[in-house]
Amino acid sequence: MLDNSNHHLDSAQSFCPFKMLTGFPCPGCGITKSLVYFYEGDFIKSFGFHLFGPFVIVFCLIAIVVLLAELKTGKTYFNALLFHKKTAYGLAIFLGIYHLIRLVFFIRSNSWDDILHQSIWR
């Protein structure tokens, strides 16, 4: 169990409702696999499944540290960062562009039969 070199995550079917209906990945598809590979130390596969996967872990660690600092000092630091409109719009635009690039590569590397096979309409 600890030495799982033949990982099933590479070929496992996604439980994403969008991918099951259309055969195309949604903007969040691959984050869970990315987190698993990051946890196992395979950073290249982690970034390969989703670019934001490792950043989710880093964001969570930073959030824990900032929230602990807020509890200790009684000041609020996190609201200014979390509810910043420019940061939110910037991340949304970056995720949208990243998703469009992923879709282009996904369509180029898969035939229509492969895409249909990844949906429930096989």
Tab-separated table of N, CA, C and O in Angstrom:
chain	number	residue	atom	x	y	z
A	1	MET	N	0.816	-1.187	0.000
A	1	MET	CA	0.000	0.000	0.000
A	1	MET	C	0.866	1.259	0.000
A	1	MET	O	0.542	2.232	-0.660
A	2	LEU	N	1.976	1.233	0.718
A	2	LEU	CA	2.820	2.422	0.775
A	2	LEU	C	3.673	2.590	-0.470
A	2	LEU	O	4.063	3.702	-0.795
A	3	ASP	N	3.967	1.504	-1.168
A	3	ASP	CA	4.776	1.579	-2.385
A	3	ASP	C	3.869	1.349	-3.588
A	3	ASP	O	3.858	0.297	-4.193
A	4	ASN	N	3.108	2.367	-3.943
A	4	ASN	CA	2.160	2.254	-5.040
A	4	ASN	C	2.768	2.909	-6.283
A	4	ASN	O	2.392	4.000	-6.666
A	5	SER	N	3.696	2.236	-6.921
A	5	SER	CA	4.366	2.818	-8.073
A	5	SER	C	3.473	2.812	-9.307
A	5	SER	O	3.633	3.628	-10.197
A	6	ASN	N	2.534	1.888	-9.390
A	6	ASN	CA	1.597	1.839	-10.508
A	6	ASN	C	0.328	2.575	-10.092
A	6	ASN	O	-0.681	1.983	-9.776
A	7	HIS	N	0.382	3.896	-10.081
A	7	HIS	CA	-0.666	4.732	-9.525
A	7	HIS	C	-1.905	4.703	-10.405
A	7	HIS	O	-1.823	4.867	-11.609
A	8	HIS	N	-3.055	4.489	-9.803
A	8	HIS	CA	-4.303	4.454	-10.548
A	8	HIS	C	-4.830	5.844	-10.877
A	8	HIS	O	-5.736	5.981	-11.674
A	9	LEU	N	-4.266	6.880	-10.283
A	9	LEU	CA	-4.750	8.236	-10.544
A	9	LEU	C	-4.516	8.679	-11.980
A	9	LEU	O	-5.242	9.523	-12.488
A	10	ASP	N	-3.504	8.140	-12.628
A	10	ASP	CA	-3.217	8.544	-13.996
A	10	ASP	C	-4.342	8.180	-14.955
A	10	ASP	O	-4.599	8.887	-15.920
A	11	SER	N	-5.018	7.074	-14.696
A	11	SER	CA	-6.047	6.616	-15.630
A	11	SER	C	-7.435	6.570	-15.019
A	11	SER	O	-8.372	6.123	-15.666
A	12	ALA	N	-7.613	7.021	-13.798
A	12	ALA	CA	-8.914	6.938	-13.128
A	12	ALA	C	-9.902	7.930	-13.741
A	12	ALA	O	-9.530	9.038	-14.126
A	13	GLN	N	-11.156	7.507	-13.825
A	13	GLN	CA	-12.216	8.367	-14.336
A	13	GLN	C	-12.517	9.463	-13.323
A	13	GLN	O	-12.577	9.212	-12.126
A	14	SER	N	-12.733	10.646	-13.806
A	14	SER	CA	-13.047	11.778	-12.947
A	14	SER	C	-14.508	11.728	-12.519
A	14	SER	O	-15.367	11.281	-13.263
A	15	PHE	N	-14.789	12.189	-11.306
A	15	PHE	CA	-16.156	12.272	-10.818
A	15	PHE	C	-16.732	13.675	-11.000
A	15	PHE	O	-17.741	14.015	-10.395
A	16	CYS	N	-16.101	14.474	-11.806
A	16	CYS	CA	-16.573	15.832	-12.080
A	16	CYS	C	-17.849	15.756	-12.921
A	16	CYS	O	-17.846	15.152	-13.995
A	17	PRO	N	-18.939	16.366	-12.464
A	17	PRO	CA	-20.192	16.317	-13.230
A	17	PRO	C	-20.069	16.951	-14.615
A	17	PRO	O	-20.645	16.468	-15.579
A	18	PHE	N	-19.297	18.036	-14.716
A	18	PHE	CA	-19.122	18.697	-16.011
A	18	PHE	C	-18.396	17.780	-16.992
A	18	PHE	O	-18.802	17.651	-18.143
A	19	LYS	N	-17.330	17.125	-16.518
A	19	LYS	CA	-16.576	16.230	-17.395
A	19	LYS	C	-17.392	14.992	-17.743
A	19	LYS	O	-17.302	14.477	-18.850
A	20	MET	N	-18.194	14.514	-16.809
A	20	MET	CA	-19.014	13.342	-17.095
A	20	MET	C	-20.081	13.659	-18.151
A	20	MET	O	-20.424	12.808	-18.959
A	21	LEU	N	-20.591	14.884	-18.159
A	21	LEU	CA	-21.610	15.254	-19.137
A	21	LEU	C	-21.030	15.617	-20.494
A	21	LEU	O	-21.586	15.259	-21.526
A	22	THR	N	-19.916	16.347	-20.500
A	22	THR	CA	-19.389	16.867	-21.759
A	22	THR	C	-18.160	16.131	-22.274
A	22	THR	O	-17.888	16.169	-23.466
A	23	GLY	N	-17.396	15.524	-21.387
A	23	GLY	CA	-16.131	14.913	-21.786
A	23	GLY	C	-14.967	15.881	-21.708
A	23	GLY	O	-13.814	15.488	-21.843
A	24	PHE	N	-15.251	17.161	-21.499
A	24	PHE	CA	-14.221	18.187	-21.387
A	24	PHE	C	-13.954	18.490	-19.914
A	24	PHE	O	-14.871	18.472	-19.098
A	25	PRO	N	-12.712	18.816	-19.553
A	25	PRO	CA	-12.418	19.137	-18.149
A	25	PRO	C	-12.965	20.506	-17.770
A	25	PRO	O	-13.003	21.421	-18.582
A	26	CYS	N	-13.401	20.620	-16.527
A	26	CYS	CA	-13.835	21.920	-15.998
A	26	CYS	C	-12.595	22.670	-15.493
A	26	CYS	O	-11.505	22.102	-15.445
A	27	PRO	N	-12.734	23.934	-15.101
A	27	PRO	CA	-11.557	24.666	-14.611
A	27	PRO	C	-10.901	24.048	-13.380
A	27	PRO	O	-9.721	24.247	-13.135
A	28	GLY	N	-11.648	23.276	-12.592
A	28	GLY	CA	-11.080	22.677	-11.387
A	28	GLY	C	-10.642	21.236	-11.548
A	28	GLY	O	-10.110	20.645	-10.606
A	29	CYS	N	-10.872	20.650	-12.715
A	29	CYS	CA	-10.498	19.242	-12.925
A	29	CYS	C	-8.991	19.056	-12.772
A	29	CYS	O	-8.205	19.796	-13.360
A	30	GLY	N	-8.611	18.088	-11.989
A	30	GLY	CA	-7.206	17.762	-11.809
A	30	GLY	C	-6.598	18.307	-10.535
A	30	GLY	O	-5.470	17.966	-10.201
A	31	ILE	N	-7.317	19.155	-9.810
A	31	ILE	CA	-6.734	19.732	-8.589
A	31	ILE	C	-6.522	18.649	-7.539
A	31	ILE	O	-5.490	18.623	-6.866
A	32	THR	N	-7.478	17.738	-7.392
A	32	THR	CA	-7.327	16.685	-6.385
A	32	THR	C	-6.134	15.792	-6.710
A	32	THR	O	-5.326	15.474	-5.833
A	33	LYS	N	-5.995	15.404	-7.967
A	33	LYS	CA	-4.846	14.585	-8.366
A	33	LYS	C	-3.555	15.361	-8.174
A	33	LYS	O	-2.537	14.803	-7.755
A	34	SER	N	-3.597	16.661	-8.452
A	34	SER	CA	-2.430	17.504	-8.243
A	34	SER	C	-2.031	17.557	-6.771
A	34	SER	O	-0.848	17.487	-6.432
A	35	LEU	N	-3.023	17.662	-5.887
A	35	LEU	CA	-2.748	17.690	-4.452
A	35	LEU	C	-2.164	16.362	-3.972
A	35	LEU	O	-1.236	16.344	-3.156
A	36	VAL	N	-2.689	15.248	-4.494
A	36	VAL	CA	-2.182	13.933	-4.095
A	36	VAL	C	-0.730	13.777	-4.518
A	36	VAL	O	0.118	13.347	-3.731
A	37	TYR	N	-0.408	14.134	-5.762
A	37	TYR	CA	0.970	14.001	-6.227
A	37	TYR	C	1.904	14.981	-5.514
A	37	TYR	O	3.066	14.673	-5.266
A	38	PHE	N	1.415	16.171	-5.179
A	38	PHE	CA	2.233	17.112	-4.421
A	38	PHE	C	2.547	16.544	-3.046
A	38	PHE	O	3.673	16.643	-2.564
A	39	TYR	N	1.553	15.953	-2.411
A	39	TYR	CA	1.744	15.340	-1.091
A	39	TYR	C	2.745	14.193	-1.170
A	39	TYR	O	3.536	13.984	-0.255
A	40	GLU	N	2.728	13.431	-2.291
A	40	GLU	CA	3.655	12.318	-2.449
A	40	GLU	C	5.056	12.777	-2.868
A	40	GLU	O	5.975	11.972	-2.904
A	41	GLY	N	5.208	14.051	-3.206
A	41	GLY	CA	6.516	14.576	-3.561
A	41	GLY	C	6.808	14.595	-5.048
A	41	GLY	O	7.903	14.958	-5.455
A	42	ASP	N	5.850	14.223	-5.891
A	42	ASP	CA	6.035	14.236	-7.345
A	42	ASP	C	5.522	15.575	-7.873
A	42	ASP	O	4.391	15.704	-8.338
A	43	PHE	N	6.387	16.595	-7.799
A	43	PHE	CA	5.972	17.954	-8.117
A	43	PHE	C	5.697	18.157	-9.600
A	43	PHE	O	4.830	18.950	-9.962
A	44	ILE	N	6.410	17.460	-10.461
A	44	ILE	CA	6.188	17.618	-11.901
A	44	ILE	C	4.810	17.094	-12.286
A	44	ILE	O	4.077	17.750	-13.038
A	45	LYS	N	4.429	15.919	-11.773
A	45	LYS	CA	3.087	15.407	-12.041
A	45	LYS	C	2.034	16.297	-11.394
A	45	LYS	O	0.946	16.477	-11.936
A	46	SER	N	2.359	16.848	-10.249
A	46	SER	CA	1.419	17.735	-9.566
A	46	SER	C	1.109	18.956	-10.427
A	46	SER	O	-0.056	19.307	-10.626
A	47	PHE	N	2.133	19.608	-10.940
A	47	PHE	CA	1.914	20.754	-11.818
A	47	PHE	C	1.306	20.327	-13.151
A	47	PHE	O	0.622	21.102	-13.798
A	48	GLY	N	1.561	19.089	-13.570
A	48	GLY	CA	1.002	18.595	-14.825
A	48	GLY	C	-0.500	18.402	-14.777
A	48	GLY	O	-1.193	18.624	-15.767
A	49	PHE	N	-1.017	17.986	-13.631
A	49	PHE	CA	-2.459	17.784	-13.532
A	49	PHE	C	-3.202	19.106	-13.371
A	49	PHE	O	-4.276	19.278	-13.923
A	50	HIS	N	-2.677	20.020	-12.589
A	50	HIS	CA	-3.290	21.339	-12.463
A	50	HIS	C	-2.258	22.292	-11.879
A	50	HIS	O	-1.607	21.991	-10.887
A	51	LEU	N	-2.142	23.441	-12.502
A	51	LEU	CA	-1.149	24.428	-12.092
A	51	LEU	C	-1.443	24.987	-10.699
A	51	LEU	O	-0.532	25.302	-9.943
A	52	PHE	N	-2.721	25.079	-10.329
A	52	PHE	CA	-3.089	25.688	-9.051
A	52	PHE	C	-3.049	24.710	-7.881
A	52	PHE	O	-3.205	25.132	-6.741
A	53	GLY	N	-2.871	23.421	-8.115
A	53	GLY	CA	-2.872	22.442	-7.037
A	53	GLY	C	-1.869	22.750	-5.938
A	53	GLY	O	-2.246	22.874	-4.760
A	54	PRO	N	-0.583	22.896	-6.254
A	54	PRO	CA	0.391	23.228	-5.208
A	54	PRO	C	0.132	24.586	-4.552
A	54	PRO	O	0.392	24.769	-3.367
A	55	PHE	N	-0.424	25.527	-5.302
A	55	PHE	CA	-0.710	26.835	-4.728
A	55	PHE	C	-1.859	26.779	-3.733
A	55	PHE	O	-1.939	27.604	-2.824
A	56	VAL	N	-2.756	25.798	-3.881
A	56	VAL	CA	-3.831	25.609	-2.899
A	56	VAL	C	-3.224	25.243	-1.542
A	56	VAL	O	-3.632	25.766	-0.509
A	57	ILE	N	-2.237	24.353	-1.558
A	57	ILE	CA	-1.578	23.957	-0.313
A	57	ILE	C	-0.848	25.147	0.307
A	57	ILE	O	-0.958	25.391	1.511
A	58	VAL	N	-0.123	25.897	-0.514
A	58	VAL	CA	0.603	27.066	-0.011
A	58	VAL	C	-0.374	28.099	0.545
A	58	VAL	O	-0.152	28.664	1.626
A	59	PHE	N	-1.497	28.322	-0.158
A	59	PHE	CA	-2.500	29.272	0.324
A	59	PHE	C	-3.074	28.828	1.659
A	59	PHE	O	-3.270	29.647	2.564
A	60	CYS	N	-3.360	27.548	1.803
A	60	CYS	CA	-3.916	27.044	3.069
A	60	CYS	C	-2.927	27.213	4.219
A	60	CYS	O	-3.312	27.598	5.333
A	61	LEU	N	-1.652	26.935	3.963
A	61	LEU	CA	-0.642	27.116	5.011
A	61	LEU	C	-0.503	28.585	5.411
A	61	LEU	O	-0.426	28.914	6.597
A	62	ILE	N	-0.503	29.481	4.421
A	62	ILE	CA	-0.420	30.915	4.713
A	62	ILE	C	-1.665	31.372	5.467
A	62	ILE	O	-1.569	32.156	6.422
A	63	ALA	N	-2.836	30.855	5.075
A	63	ALA	CA	-4.078	31.229	5.759
A	63	ALA	C	-4.052	30.797	7.216
A	63	ALA	O	-4.492	31.552	8.096
A	64	ILE	N	-3.534	29.619	7.489
A	64	ILE	CA	-3.449	29.149	8.870
A	64	ILE	C	-2.532	30.057	9.692
A	64	ILE	O	-2.862	30.451	10.807
A	65	VAL	N	-1.381	30.407	9.128
A	65	VAL	CA	-0.430	31.267	9.839
A	65	VAL	C	-1.037	32.650	10.090
A	65	VAL	O	-0.944	33.198	11.197
A	66	VAL	N	-1.687	33.216	9.062
A	66	VAL	CA	-2.275	34.557	9.215
A	66	VAL	C	-3.421	34.531	10.219
A	66	VAL	O	-3.542	35.426	11.062
A	67	LEU	N	-4.267	33.505	10.158
A	67	LEU	CA	-5.378	33.428	11.103
A	67	LEU	C	-4.898	33.195	12.539
A	67	LEU	O	-5.479	33.732	13.487
A	68	LEU	N	-3.831	32.434	12.701
A	68	LEU	CA	-3.248	32.282	14.035
A	68	LEU	C	-2.665	33.600	14.536
A	68	LEU	O	-2.785	33.931	15.724
A	69	ALA	N	-2.059	34.376	13.631
A	69	ALA	CA	-1.541	35.697	14.016
A	69	ALA	C	-2.685	36.631	14.396
A	69	ALA	O	-2.553	37.440	15.325
A	70	GLU	N	-3.820	36.511	13.690
A	70	GLU	CA	-4.981	37.320	14.044
A	70	GLU	C	-5.503	36.958	15.439
A	70	GLU	O	-5.884	37.833	16.208
A	71	LEU	N	-5.542	35.687	15.750
A	71	LEU	CA	-5.996	35.263	17.077
A	71	LEU	C	-5.052	35.749	18.163
A	71	LEU	O	-5.480	36.135	19.248
A	72	LYS	N	-3.765	35.737	17.874
A	72	LYS	CA	-2.756	36.128	18.866
A	72	LYS	C	-2.768	37.637	19.109
A	72	LYS	O	-2.700	38.082	20.252
A	73	THR	N	-2.847	38.429	18.011
A	73	THR	CA	-2.737	39.881	18.147
A	73	THR	C	-4.075	40.585	18.275
A	73	THR	O	-4.127	41.715	18.759
A	74	GLY	N	-5.151	39.955	17.811
A	74	GLY	CA	-6.461	40.599	17.860
A	74	GLY	C	-6.715	41.537	16.697
A	74	GLY	O	-7.767	42.156	16.603
A	75	LYS	N	-5.773	41.687	15.778
A	75	LYS	CA	-5.943	42.525	14.587
A	75	LYS	C	-6.427	41.660	13.426
A	75	LYS	O	-6.281	40.446	13.438
A	76	THR	N	-6.974	42.308	12.405
A	76	THR	CA	-7.423	41.565	11.221
A	76	THR	C	-6.505	41.879	10.049
A	76	THR	O	-6.364	43.029	9.641
A	77	TYR	N	-5.890	40.849	9.524
A	77	TYR	CA	-5.021	40.962	8.350
A	77	TYR	C	-5.649	40.277	7.146
A	77	TYR	O	-5.467	40.692	6.018
A	78	PHE	N	-6.379	39.208	7.418
A	78	PHE	CA	-6.830	38.315	6.362
A	78	PHE	C	-7.942	38.928	5.514
A	78	PHE	O	-8.012	38.689	4.324
A	79	ASN	N	-8.827	39.731	6.114
A	79	ASN	CA	-9.937	40.314	5.358
A	79	ASN	C	-9.454	41.219	4.242
A	79	ASN	O	-10.039	41.251	3.168
A	80	ALA	N	-8.401	41.972	4.495
A	80	ALA	CA	-7.881	42.873	3.470
A	80	ALA	C	-7.343	42.087	2.277
A	80	ALA	O	-7.466	42.509	1.132
A	81	LEU	N	-6.742	40.929	2.541
A	81	LEU	CA	-6.223	40.112	1.447
A	81	LEU	C	-7.325	39.285	0.784
A	81	LEU	O	-7.362	39.152	-0.433
A	82	LEU	N	-8.220	38.736	1.584
A	82	LEU	CA	-9.225	37.823	1.061
A	82	LEU	C	-10.316	38.548	0.283
A	82	LEU	O	-10.791	38.044	-0.725
A	83	PHE	N	-10.697	39.721	0.712
A	83	PHE	CA	-11.788	40.442	0.070
A	83	PHE	C	-11.284	41.588	-0.795
A	83	PHE	O	-11.926	42.628	-0.894
A	84	HIS	N	-10.171	41.400	-1.449
A	84	HIS	CA	-9.587	42.408	-2.326
A	84	HIS	C	-10.069	42.144	-3.751
A	84	HIS	O	-9.792	41.099	-4.317
A	85	LYS	N	-10.826	43.085	-4.334
A	85	LYS	CA	-11.449	42.859	-5.641
A	85	LYS	C	-10.422	42.678	-6.758
A	85	LYS	O	-10.596	41.832	-7.626
A	86	LYS	N	-9.375	43.461	-6.747
A	86	LYS	CA	-8.377	43.350	-7.819
A	86	LYS	C	-7.700	41.981	-7.803
A	86	LYS	O	-7.449	41.394	-8.853
A	87	THR	N	-7.432	41.469	-6.622
A	87	THR	CA	-6.830	40.139	-6.517
A	87	THR	C	-7.798	39.077	-7.019
A	87	THR	O	-7.411	38.166	-7.750
A	88	ALA	N	-9.061	39.201	-6.645
A	88	ALA	CA	-10.063	38.225	-7.081
A	88	ALA	C	-10.233	38.259	-8.596
A	88	ALA	O	-10.278	37.202	-9.245
A	89	TYR	N	-10.337	39.453	-9.175
A	89	TYR	CA	-10.470	39.550	-10.633
A	89	TYR	C	-9.229	39.033	-11.339
A	89	TYR	O	-9.314	38.360	-12.366
A	90	GLY	N	-8.068	39.352	-10.805
A	90	GLY	CA	-6.824	38.870	-11.403
A	90	GLY	C	-6.739	37.347	-11.392
A	90	GLY	O	-6.366	36.728	-12.399
A	91	LEU	N	-7.087	36.734	-10.259
A	91	LEU	CA	-7.077	35.270	-10.179
A	91	LEU	C	-8.115	34.650	-11.102
A	91	LEU	O	-7.858	33.621	-11.737
A	92	ALA	N	-9.299	35.275	-11.205
A	92	ALA	CA	-10.338	34.753	-12.090
A	92	ALA	C	-9.903	34.827	-13.547
A	92	ALA	O	-10.110	33.875	-14.321
A	93	ILE	N	-9.293	35.921	-13.951
A	93	ILE	CA	-8.815	36.063	-15.330
A	93	ILE	C	-7.698	35.065	-15.606
A	93	ILE	O	-7.675	34.403	-16.650
A	94	PHE	N	-6.777	34.912	-14.651
A	94	PHE	CA	-5.681	33.964	-14.822
A	94	PHE	C	-6.206	32.533	-14.932
A	94	PHE	O	-5.762	31.763	-15.783
A	95	LEU	N	-7.180	32.165	-14.091
A	95	LEU	CA	-7.765	30.833	-14.154
A	95	LEU	C	-8.508	30.630	-15.471
A	95	LEU	O	-8.437	29.552	-16.067
A	96	GLY	N	-9.210	31.646	-15.944
A	96	GLY	CA	-9.908	31.541	-17.231
A	96	GLY	C	-8.951	31.338	-18.388
A	96	GLY	O	-9.184	30.480	-19.252
A	97	ILE	N	-7.869	32.101	-18.431
A	97	ILE	CA	-6.876	31.947	-19.497
A	97	ILE	C	-6.199	30.583	-19.398
A	97	ILE	O	-6.005	29.904	-20.415
A	98	TYR	N	-5.869	30.176	-18.188
A	98	TYR	CA	-5.253	28.857	-17.986
A	98	TYR	C	-6.193	27.749	-18.447
A	98	TYR	O	-5.770	26.790	-19.096
A	99	HIS	N	-7.490	27.889	-18.164
A	99	HIS	CA	-8.450	26.870	-18.577
A	99	HIS	C	-8.594	26.827	-20.096
A	99	HIS	O	-8.688	25.744	-20.680
A	100	LEU	N	-8.612	27.971	-20.746
A	100	LEU	CA	-8.690	27.987	-22.211
A	100	LEU	C	-7.475	27.315	-22.840
A	100	LEU	O	-7.601	26.551	-23.803
A	101	ILE	N	-6.296	27.571	-22.296
A	101	ILE	CA	-5.084	26.922	-22.798
A	101	ILE	C	-5.158	25.424	-22.576
A	101	ILE	O	-4.811	24.627	-23.465
A	102	ARG	N	-5.641	24.990	-21.398
A	102	ARG	CA	-5.811	23.549	-21.126
A	102	ARG	C	-6.793	22.921	-22.098
A	102	ARG	O	-6.590	21.800	-22.565
A	103	LEU	N	-7.877	23.622	-22.411
A	103	LEU	CA	-8.859	23.084	-23.354
A	103	LEU	C	-8.272	22.917	-24.752
A	103	LEU	O	-8.536	21.920	-25.425
A	104	VAL	N	-7.482	23.888	-25.186
A	104	VAL	CA	-6.856	23.789	-26.502
A	104	VAL	C	-5.938	22.570	-26.558
A	104	VAL	O	-5.996	21.767	-27.506
A	105	PHE	N	-5.103	22.392	-25.541
A	105	PHE	CA	-4.213	21.228	-25.517
A	105	PHE	C	-4.992	19.927	-25.367
A	105	PHE	O	-4.623	18.908	-25.934
A	106	PHE	N	-6.096	19.952	-24.611
A	106	PHE	CA	-6.919	18.756	-24.437
A	106	PHE	C	-7.551	18.346	-25.757
A	106	PHE	O	-7.552	17.162	-26.117
A	107	ILE	N	-8.072	19.306	-26.505
A	107	ILE	CA	-8.696	18.994	-27.790
A	107	ILE	C	-7.659	18.530	-28.804
A	107	ILE	O	-7.908	17.607	-29.581
A	108	ARG	N	-6.484	19.137	-28.792
A	108	ARG	CA	-5.426	18.722	-29.728
A	108	ARG	C	-4.902	17.319	-29.437
A	108	ARG	O	-4.533	16.593	-30.357
A	109	SER	N	-4.848	16.939	-28.166
A	109	SER	CA	-4.249	15.645	-27.821
A	109	SER	C	-5.261	14.500	-27.763
A	109	SER	O	-4.864	13.359	-27.625
A	110	ASN	N	-6.557	14.793	-27.865
A	110	ASN	CA	-7.579	13.749	-27.828
A	110	ASN	C	-8.463	13.834	-29.062
A	110	ASN	O	-8.823	14.928	-29.501
A	111	SER	N	-8.832	12.680	-29.568
A	111	SER	CA	-9.789	12.663	-30.673
A	111	SER	C	-11.195	12.828	-30.110
A	111	SER	O	-11.416	12.713	-28.900
A	112	TRP	N	-12.167	13.082	-30.983
A	112	TRP	CA	-13.538	13.251	-30.523
A	112	TRP	C	-14.072	11.969	-29.905
A	112	TRP	O	-14.882	12.006	-28.987
A	113	ASP	N	-13.608	10.819	-30.400
A	113	ASP	CA	-14.018	9.552	-29.798
A	113	ASP	C	-13.476	9.407	-28.378
A	113	ASP	O	-14.163	8.905	-27.493
A	114	ASP	N	-12.225	9.843	-28.162
A	114	ASP	CA	-11.647	9.805	-26.811
A	114	ASP	C	-12.413	10.735	-25.861
A	114	ASP	O	-12.656	10.385	-24.709
A	115	ILE	N	-12.758	11.914	-26.358
A	115	ILE	CA	-13.491	12.872	-25.527
A	115	ILE	C	-14.865	12.314	-25.179
A	115	ILE	O	-15.316	12.388	-24.042
A	116	LEU	N	-15.521	11.705	-26.148
A	116	LEU	CA	-16.824	11.104	-25.905
A	116	LEU	C	-16.720	9.929	-24.947
A	116	LEU	O	-17.611	9.710	-24.124
A	117	HIS	N	-15.611	9.190	-25.034
A	117	HIS	CA	-15.400	8.051	-24.143
A	117	HIS	C	-15.232	8.497	-22.690
A	117	HIS	O	-15.568	7.750	-21.770
A	118	GLN	N	-14.729	9.712	-22.477
A	118	GLN	CA	-14.540	10.226	-21.121
A	118	GLN	C	-15.838	10.767	-20.525
A	118	GLN	O	-15.873	11.136	-19.351
A	119	SER	N	-16.898	10.826	-21.318
A	119	SER	CA	-18.186	11.277	-20.806
A	119	SER	C	-19.082	10.078	-20.536
A	119	SER	O	-18.697	8.927	-20.749
A	120	ILE	N	-20.300	10.350	-20.083
A	120	ILE	CA	-21.242	9.254	-19.813
A	120	ILE	C	-21.961	8.819	-21.075
A	120	ILE	O	-22.723	7.858	-21.046
A	121	TRP	N	-21.730	9.484	-22.194
A	121	TRP	CA	-22.446	9.196	-23.439
A	121	TRP	C	-21.707	8.214	-24.329
A	121	TRP	O	-21.963	8.131	-25.506
A	122	ARG	N	-20.771	7.438	-23.803
A	122	ARG	CA	-19.940	6.543	-24.590
A	122	ARG	C	-20.752	5.735	-25.498
A	122	ARG	O	-21.268	4.898	-25.751
